[in-house]
Amino acid sequence: MPFADNEVLDMILKAMNKHEGPISKEMLLKHLKTPPCYTIVRVNTVTTSKDILRDAIEEALSMQYSLKSISPPTIQYHDTIQDILVIKSNHSLEKAKPIYPHVMVGLGCAIAILRGANAYSPGITAIPTGVAIGDQVSVFADLLGQCKRGWNKEYEGLKYFVGNGLLLQSRQDLFTVGSPRGLAINMIEPLFDCPGIGDILLDDKTVGFQKGFLQNLPSVLCGHALNPLPHHFVLDLCAAPGGKTTHIGSLMENKGTIFALDKSASKINQIQDNSARLGLSNITAFVFDSTAACIMENSQQFQEYDTTELVSPLPTSPPFLPNSFDRILLDAPCSALGQRPQLYNPIRLKEVQSFARLQKKLFLTAAHLLKPGGRMVYSTCTYNIAENEEIIDWALGLFPFLRITSSSVRLGKPGYRIGQLTEEDCNAMQRFGSCPHENSSMDENSDTIGFFICCLEKVPLS
Ligand code: SAM
């Protein structure tokens, strides 16, 4: 039961059945509850090479797996994306049984565990009394977030088993200290065997900078679809925590200029931290509401500029003049229905339906700020047609100067044919994370989160 609102699940199911062929509700739920089998590491090409990073991860994984009774996963290069490593998990495990005292963790912590992480102190919600450091514990997600922090009996509410581990901190350490820190449970027998790569990348300080970045495959594709060049002026309108911004920074060889905007002041530090950790200096982050990032031509502010100048002044900080950027990424805030694994999603249909309005406002900004001849990428991590194809259909109707263009790397399925979109338009879009049909096999390009990418160009001035 990953959805509080059945109408949300029905909406996804109906769209998939109509545009991709028959699947059942059970198949879709299983697909959404299961983490992708593949872990993708984007290589920080500014500071290291694919070979060096592969060797470092291989060595760390062989130590990690010496504690488990199975062999470590293999690390492969991708056929077409040159700056990633593909690590295939041994998903067949699923043998772990909840036979130890039950420890409760938050939903975010549980999802991280299913994708290969250990459990850190802030994620732990409850441990029964009598359980001590070194004891084996069975770890459960608190699906509704209703378990009281520090609860000392076995929790009887709605919960989902994510694996067994070894307790490394006591109840006292975790619940009586102000803000607990550090590793709390070493997940020796998780439900799915995903390698724990995050800690390897953070721990490796041998070259001073982080050599790689964990990222979903479609997210990496956004950077390649944008195709930024080292001399470009690039704008990332919804940038935090900076996964795609830092990729763009690497693709530009740490040259050019990237302005990264996000309206969340608390998240802007993550862009700065990630840029610093990856050794990138071509990114400047601003806390800014991107719906107001373009100085519109009918505004007072626009009148104050000397528009008789043939060349617009170079952008320095938001808001910007129209036609300022060679490349724009709009990785829009969305209903995030494509996340995997999903153990429980509280979102209501009304909220899902509310995102398109904000996405259109942001799109308007992007369309105006793009230079003629420039390229923009629109992306979301949702299956919802209203936030994907319908936005593009709306934009093409409104902006005669925009054209859909194919990205050089195509790994997803075509977009859904709706509204005025042509077959050619839909073939240029990419959809990821479809639910597999009975007996169909999946690879690193299909077993991903749900994601949508569309690349557009502004017609050059003739
Ligand atoms: N591109 C990011 C990455 O790859 O790490 C993820 C972006 S996330 C999908 C969407 C972001 O949009 C959130 O960080 C949110 O704070 C931001 N956001 C929402 N409304 C915004 C607005 N009006 N202006 C700027 N940012 C906004």
Coordinates of N, CA and C in Angstrom, one line a residue, residues 42-46 81-83 219-231 244-255 258 280 282:
R42 N 28.4 8.7 -10.8 CA 28.9 9.7 -11.8 C 30.3 10.0 -11.5
V43 N 31.2 9.9 -12.4 CA 32.6 10.2 -12.2 C 32.9 11.7 -12.2
N44 N 33.6 12.2 -11.2 CA 34.0 13.6 -11.1 C 35.1 13.8 -12.1
T45 N 34.8 14.0 -13.3 CA 35.9 14.0 -14.4 C 36.8 15.2 -14.2
V46 N 36.5 16.2 -13.4 CA 37.4 17.3 -13.1 C 38.6 16.9 -12.3
I81 N 27.0 6.3 -22.0 CA 27.4 7.4 -21.1 C 28.8 7.2 -20.6
Q82 N 29.6 8.1 -21.0 CA 31.1 7.9 -20.7 C 31.5 8.2 -19.3
D83 N 30.7 9.0 -18.6 CA 31.2 9.5 -17.2 C 30.4 8.8 -16.1
S219 N 18.9 11.2 -14.3 CA 19.4 12.6 -13.8 C 20.7 12.9 -14.5
V220 N 21.6 11.9 -14.7 CA 22.9 12.1 -15.4 C 22.6 12.5 -16.8
L221 N 21.6 11.9 -17.4 CA 21.2 12.2 -18.8 C 20.8 13.6 -19.0
C222 N 20.2 14.2 -18.0 CA 19.8 15.7 -18.1 C 21.1 16.5 -18.5
G223 N 22.2 16.3 -17.8 CA 23.4 17.1 -18.1 C 23.9 16.9 -19.5
H224 N 23.8 15.6 -20.0 CA 24.3 15.3 -21.3 C 23.3 15.9 -22.4
A225 N 22.0 15.8 -22.1 CA 21.0 16.4 -23.0 C 21.2 17.9 -23.1
L226 N 21.6 18.5 -22.1 CA 21.8 20.0 -22.1 C 23.0 20.4 -23.0
N227 N 24.0 19.5 -23.0 CA 25.3 19.6 -23.8 C 25.9 21.0 -23.6
P228 N 26.3 21.3 -22.3 CA 26.9 22.6 -22.1 C 28.4 22.6 -22.5
L229 N 28.8 23.8 -23.0 CA 30.2 23.9 -23.5 C 31.0 24.8 -22.5
P230 N 32.3 24.6 -22.5 CA 33.1 25.3 -21.4 C 33.0 26.9 -21.4
H231 N 32.6 27.5 -22.6 CA 32.5 28.9 -22.6 C 31.1 29.4 -22.3
K244 N 22.6 17.9 -10.4 CA 22.7 18.2 -11.8 C 23.6 19.4 -12.1
T245 N 23.5 20.4 -11.2 CA 24.4 21.6 -11.3 C 25.9 21.1 -11.4
T246 N 26.3 20.3 -10.4 CA 27.7 19.9 -10.4 C 28.1 19.0 -11.6
H247 N 27.1 18.3 -12.1 CA 27.4 17.5 -13.3 C 27.7 18.5 -14.5
I248 N 26.8 19.5 -14.6 CA 27.0 20.6 -15.6 C 28.4 21.2 -15.4
G249 N 28.7 21.5 -14.2 CA 30.1 22.1 -13.9 C 31.2 21.2 -14.4
S250 N 31.1 19.9 -14.2 CA 32.1 19.0 -14.7 C 32.2 18.9 -16.2
L251 N 30.9 18.9 -16.8 CA 30.9 18.8 -18.3 C 31.5 20.1 -18.9
M252 N 31.5 21.2 -18.2 CA 32.1 22.4 -18.7 C 33.5 22.5 -18.3
E253 N 34.1 21.4 -17.8 CA 35.5 21.4 -17.4 C 35.9 22.4 -16.4
N254 N 34.9 22.7 -15.5 CA 35.1 23.8 -14.4 C 35.4 25.1 -15.0
K255 N 34.9 25.4 -16.2 CA 35.1 26.7 -16.8 C 33.7 27.3 -17.1
I258 N 28.1 29.1 -14.3 CA 26.8 28.5 -14.0 C 26.1 29.3 -12.8
L280 N 34.7 22.2 -7.7 CA 34.2 23.0 -8.8 C 34.1 24.5 -8.4
N282 N 33.1 26.9 -10.8 CA 32.4 27.7 -11.9 C 30.9 27.8 -11.6

